[in-house]
Amino acid sequence: IERCGGDAEYVREYLFDWSLPINAPGLLEGIRIPKFFANDFLQSCASSGALYRESWPSLFVGAEGTSCGLHVDTFGSHFWCAMLDGRKRWVFFDEAQLGQLGVDYSLSADGSFCPEADAFVDALHAAPLASCDRACWTDWARTRPLSPAVCELGPGDVLFVPSGMPHAVTNVGDCLSLSANYIDSTNLPRACAEIELAALTDERALELLVQLRSRGCSASSTPPMFDIGEHVPFAHFKEGDHSAAGRWPALGALTPVQPPAALADIPHATLVGDRQPLDLD
């Protein structure tokens, strides 16, 4: 934080989504995963390099004014953020308003948003929190049926962002936070559909899809890995599904899943929610 905020040369630097398991595992000693988010299916996958398994929790360290623009989190994942110090302002939109925000999927399955939407978000970030009503909206936003929600997190606050929700974040002051993306029974179908898309070009995504399916992860039959009565020490969290007693089959022993021949073979690719079909030709 001192480097980010104390020198003009570094004022815009932002340590963003920095994986602690990969880069600084020693910092995780004593960390407990919030009980609300501990049933992470990614932890049920083989520990030897499974995609995303070691990516989180991650660290965010940013100076005042650093930000993350409007986006939807990748691979249909849920997201949580725990504030350790400082304040962050969040802007959210309902997933049904993606079309009104000018989302474009031509370059990425995650989508990108039009400049007018980004300018509207900037206006909401700049307004006093108590005055984020239509008076501060841009002319472009006033012509659209949008209903943004704005909040600020302070030390000790924890925020949940559901799968598929567009959001943007700015650091109101120097900030330190811990976060993670994850899959549980509530977003598993969406996550598998998006991972299947990624498997067209990424072998590790196909391996992850195979493992999720082979381990019986399903929205209806997979029991919680942990009693929701308490938070979960990180070391226990990494053990995955305790009921398996560590006896998941090796990746090579699993029945392979053939990737689809083309995007058109995946129903999820042709319709994104209630928006227009993608041009797959």
Coordinates of C-alpha atoms in Angstrom, one line a residue:
I1 CA 0.0 0.0 0.0
E2 CA 2.8 2.4 0.8
R3 CA 4.4 1.8 -2.6
C4 CA 1.0 2.1 -4.4
G5 CA 0.0 5.3 -2.7
G6 CA 3.2 7.1 -1.7
D7 CA 4.9 7.6 -5.0
A8 CA 3.4 9.1 -8.2
E9 CA 5.3 6.5 -10.3
Y10 CA 3.4 3.7 -8.7
V11 CA 0.1 5.3 -7.8
R12 CA -1.9 3.2 -10.3
E13 CA -0.3 -0.2 -9.4
Y14 CA -2.8 -2.8 -8.2
L15 CA -1.9 -6.2 -6.9
F16 CA -4.9 -7.9 -8.4
D17 CA -6.3 -11.4 -7.8
W18 CA -2.8 -12.7 -6.6
S19 CA -3.1 -16.4 -5.8
L20 CA -1.9 -17.1 -2.3
P21 CA -1.8 -20.9 -2.7
I22 CA 0.5 -20.5 -5.7
N23 CA 2.6 -17.5 -4.7
A24 CA 2.6 -17.3 -0.9
P25 CA 1.1 -20.4 0.7
G26 CA 2.7 -19.5 4.1
L27 CA 0.3 -16.5 4.4
L28 CA -2.6 -19.0 4.5
E29 CA -1.7 -20.4 7.9
G30 CA -4.5 -19.6 10.2
I31 CA -6.9 -18.5 7.4
R32 CA -10.4 -20.0 7.6
I33 CA -12.7 -20.1 4.6
P34 CA -16.1 -18.5 5.4
K35 CA -18.6 -21.3 6.0
F36 CA -21.0 -20.0 3.4
F37 CA -18.5 -20.6 0.6
A38 CA -16.7 -23.7 1.8
N39 CA -18.5 -26.3 -0.3
D40 CA -16.3 -25.7 -3.4
F41 CA -16.4 -28.4 -6.0
L42 CA -13.1 -27.4 -7.3
Q43 CA -11.5 -28.8 -4.2
S44 CA -12.9 -32.2 -5.0
C45 CA -10.7 -32.4 -8.1
A46 CA -7.3 -34.1 -8.3
S47 CA -4.7 -32.0 -6.6
S48 CA -2.1 -32.4 -9.4
G49 CA -2.6 -29.3 -11.4
A50 CA -6.4 -29.3 -11.9
L51 CA -7.5 -26.0 -13.5
Y52 CA -8.5 -23.3 -10.9
R53 CA -8.0 -25.6 -7.9
E54 CA -5.0 -23.7 -6.5
S55 CA -6.0 -20.3 -7.8
W56 CA -7.8 -19.0 -4.6
P57 CA -8.0 -17.5 -2.1
S58 CA -6.3 -14.5 -3.8
L59 CA -5.1 -11.2 -2.5
F60 CA -6.1 -7.7 -3.7
V61 CA -3.9 -4.8 -2.6
G62 CA -4.7 -1.5 -4.2
A63 CA -4.2 2.3 -3.7
E64 CA -7.1 4.7 -3.6
G65 CA -8.6 5.1 -7.0
T66 CA -7.5 1.8 -8.5
S67 CA -10.4 -0.2 -9.9
C68 CA -11.7 -3.1 -11.8
G69 CA -14.2 -2.2 -14.7
L70 CA -17.6 -3.7 -15.4
H71 CA -17.3 -7.5 -16.0
V72 CA -18.9 -10.9 -15.2
D73 CA -16.7 -13.4 -13.4
T74 CA -15.3 -16.2 -15.6
F75 CA -16.5 -19.8 -16.0
G76 CA -19.9 -19.2 -14.4
S77 CA -18.3 -19.0 -11.0
H78 CA -19.6 -17.5 -7.8
F79 CA -17.3 -15.0 -6.0
W80 CA -16.8 -13.8 -2.5
C81 CA -14.7 -10.9 -1.1
A82 CA -13.6 -10.4 2.5
M83 CA -12.4 -6.8 3.4
L84 CA -9.4 -6.7 5.7
D85 CA -8.6 -3.0 5.5
G86 CA -9.8 0.0 3.6
R87 CA -13.1 0.5 1.7
K88 CA -14.3 -0.7 -1.7
R89 CA -17.3 0.6 -3.7
W90 CA -19.3 -2.0 -5.7
V91 CA -21.8 -1.4 -8.5
F92 CA -24.0 -4.3 -9.5
F93 CA -26.6 -4.9 -12.3
D94 CA -29.1 -7.6 -12.6
E95 CA -28.0 -10.3 -15.1
A96 CA -31.2 -9.7 -17.1
Q97 CA -29.8 -6.2 -17.9
L98 CA -26.7 -7.5 -19.8
G99 CA -28.2 -6.6 -23.1
Q100 CA -29.0 -3.0 -22.0
L101 CA -25.3 -2.7 -21.0
G102 CA -24.1 -3.4 -24.5
V103 CA -22.3 -6.6 -23.7
D104 CA -20.3 -8.1 -26.6
Y105 CA -19.2 -11.7 -26.8
S106 CA -17.5 -11.5 -30.2
L107 CA -13.9 -11.5 -28.7
S108 CA -14.4 -13.4 -25.4
A109 CA -16.9 -15.8 -23.8
D110 CA -16.7 -13.6 -20.7
G111 CA -18.0 -10.6 -22.7
S112 CA -17.0 -7.0 -22.8
F113 CA -19.1 -3.9 -22.2
C114 CA -19.7 -0.8 -24.3
P115 CA -17.8 2.5 -23.4
E116 CA -21.1 4.1 -22.5
A117 CA -21.8 1.5 -19.8
D118 CA -18.3 2.0 -18.4
A119 CA -18.8 5.8 -18.3
F120 CA -22.1 5.2 -16.4
V121 CA -20.3 3.0 -13.8
D122 CA -17.6 5.7 -13.5
A123 CA -20.3 8.3 -12.7
L124 CA -21.8 6.0 -10.0
H125 CA -18.3 5.5 -8.5
A126 CA -17.7 9.3 -8.4
A127 CA -21.1 10.3 -6.8
P128 CA -21.5 10.4 -3.0
L129 CA -22.9 7.0 -1.8
A130 CA -26.1 8.6 -0.6
S131 CA -26.7 10.3 -3.9
C132 CA -26.4 7.5 -6.4
D133 CA -29.8 8.2 -7.8
R134 CA -30.8 9.2 -11.4
A135 CA -29.5 12.7 -10.8
C136 CA -26.0 11.5 -11.2
W137 CA -26.8 9.2 -14.2
T138 CA -25.3 9.8 -17.6
D139 CA -27.6 10.8 -20.5
W140 CA -27.0 7.4 -22.0
A141 CA -28.1 5.6 -18.8
R142 CA -31.3 7.6 -18.5
T143 CA -32.6 6.2 -21.8
R144 CA -32.3 2.6 -20.6
P145 CA -34.3 0.5 -18.0
L146 CA -31.3 0.0 -15.7
S147 CA -31.4 -0.5 -11.9
P148 CA -27.9 -0.5 -10.5
A149 CA -27.2 -1.3 -6.9
V150 CA -24.3 0.4 -5.2
C151 CA -22.7 -0.4 -1.8
E152 CA -19.4 0.0 0.0
L153 CA -17.5 -2.6 2.0
G154 CA -15.4 -1.8 5.0
P155 CA -13.1 -3.8 7.3
G156 CA -14.7 -7.0 8.5
D157 CA -17.4 -7.0 5.7
V158 CA -17.9 -10.0 3.4
L159 CA -19.6 -9.8 0.1
F160 CA -21.1 -12.6 -2.1
V161 CA -21.4 -12.0 -5.9
P162 CA -23.6 -14.7 -7.6
S163 CA -22.7 -16.3 -10.9
G164 CA -23.5 -14.2 -13.9
M165 CA -24.0 -10.8 -12.2
P166 CA -22.3 -7.8 -13.9
H167 CA -20.3 -5.7 -11.4
A168 CA -17.5 -3.2 -11.1
V169 CA -15.3 -2.2 -8.2
T170 CA -13.2 0.8 -7.2
N171 CA -11.0 1.3 -4.1
V172 CA -12.3 4.3 -2.2
G173 CA -9.1 4.3 -0.1
D174 CA -6.0 2.1 0.2
C175 CA -7.4 -1.4 0.3
L176 CA -6.5 -5.0 1.4
S177 CA -8.9 -7.8 0.7
L178 CA -9.1 -11.6 0.3
S179 CA -11.3 -13.3 -2.3
A180 CA -12.1 -16.4 -4.2
N181 CA -14.2 -17.8 -7.1
Y182 CA -15.9 -21.1 -6.6
I183 CA -18.4 -23.7 -7.8
D184 CA -21.1 -25.3 -5.6
S185 CA -24.5 -26.9 -6.3
T186 CA -26.2 -23.6 -7.0
N187 CA -24.1 -22.7 -10.1
L188 CA -22.8 -26.1 -11.2
P189 CA -24.9 -26.4 -14.4
R190 CA -23.8 -22.9 -15.6
A191 CA -20.2 -23.5 -14.7
C192 CA -20.1 -26.9 -16.5
A193 CA -21.7 -25.3 -19.6
E194 CA -19.1 -22.5 -19.7
I195 CA -16.2 -24.9 -18.9
E196 CA -17.4 -27.0 -21.8
L197 CA -17.1 -24.0 -24.1
A198 CA -13.5 -23.3 -22.8
A199 CA -12.7 -27.0 -23.5
L200 CA -12.9 -26.3 -27.2
T201 CA -9.5 -24.7 -27.0
D202 CA -8.1 -25.5 -23.5
E203 CA -7.2 -29.1 -22.7
R204 CA -7.1 -28.3 -18.9
A205 CA -10.7 -27.1 -19.1
L206 CA -11.7 -30.5 -20.6
E207 CA -9.8 -32.3 -17.8
L208 CA -11.7 -30.2 -15.2
L209 CA -15.0 -31.0 -16.8
V210 CA -14.1 -34.7 -16.8
Q211 CA -13.3 -34.6 -13.1
L212 CA -16.4 -32.7 -12.0
R213 CA -18.6 -35.2 -13.8
S214 CA -16.6 -38.3 -12.7
R215 CA -16.8 -37.2 -9.1
G216 CA -20.5 -37.1 -9.2
C217 CA -20.8 -33.4 -8.6
S218 CA -24.5 -32.5 -9.3
A219 CA -26.9 -29.8 -8.2
S220 CA -29.2 -32.4 -6.7
S221 CA -27.1 -35.2 -5.2
T222 CA -23.9 -33.7 -3.9
P223 CA -23.9 -33.3 -0.1
P224 CA -22.2 -30.3 1.5
M225 CA -18.5 -31.0 2.3
F226 CA -18.7 -29.3 5.6
D227 CA -21.2 -28.6 8.3
I228 CA -22.4 -25.0 7.8
G229 CA -22.1 -24.5 11.6
E230 CA -18.5 -23.3 11.5
H231 CA -15.9 -21.7 9.2
V232 CA -13.3 -24.1 7.7
P233 CA -9.6 -24.0 8.3
F234 CA -7.8 -23.7 5.0
A235 CA -5.9 -27.0 5.4
H236 CA -9.2 -28.8 5.8
F237 CA -10.7 -26.9 2.9
K238 CA -8.0 -28.2 0.6
E239 CA -8.8 -31.8 1.5
G240 CA -11.9 -31.5 -0.7
D241 CA -14.7 -34.0 -0.1
H242 CA -14.1 -35.7 3.2
S243 CA -16.5 -38.5 2.3
A244 CA -14.1 -39.7 -0.4
A245 CA -11.3 -40.1 2.1
G246 CA -8.8 -38.9 -0.5
R247 CA -9.6 -41.8 -2.8
W248 CA -10.6 -40.0 -5.9
P249 CA -9.4 -41.9 -9.0
A250 CA -6.3 -40.6 -10.7
L251 CA -7.0 -38.4 -13.7
G252 CA -5.7 -41.1 -16.2
A253 CA -8.2 -43.6 -14.8
L254 CA -11.2 -41.5 -15.6
T255 CA -13.5 -42.0 -18.6
P256 CA -12.7 -39.2 -21.1
V257 CA -15.4 -36.9 -22.3
Q258 CA -15.2 -36.0 -25.9
P259 CA -15.2 -32.2 -26.6
P260 CA -17.9 -30.9 -28.8
A261 CA -17.0 -30.6 -32.5
A262 CA -18.2 -27.0 -32.7
L263 CA -19.8 -24.2 -30.6
A264 CA -23.1 -25.0 -32.4
D265 CA -23.2 -28.4 -30.7
I266 CA -23.5 -26.7 -27.2
P267 CA -27.0 -25.4 -26.5
H268 CA -25.6 -22.9 -23.9
A269 CA -23.5 -21.2 -26.7
T270 CA -26.5 -20.4 -28.9
L271 CA -28.4 -18.5 -26.2
V272 CA -27.0 -16.5 -23.4
G273 CA -29.9 -16.0 -21.0
D274 CA -32.7 -14.1 -22.7
R275 CA -30.4 -12.2 -25.1
Q276 CA -29.9 -12.6 -28.8
P277 CA -28.3 -15.8 -30.2
L278 CA -24.6 -15.6 -30.9
D279 CA -23.5 -15.5 -34.5
L280 CA -21.7 -18.9 -34.8
D281 CA -21.0 -18.8 -38.5

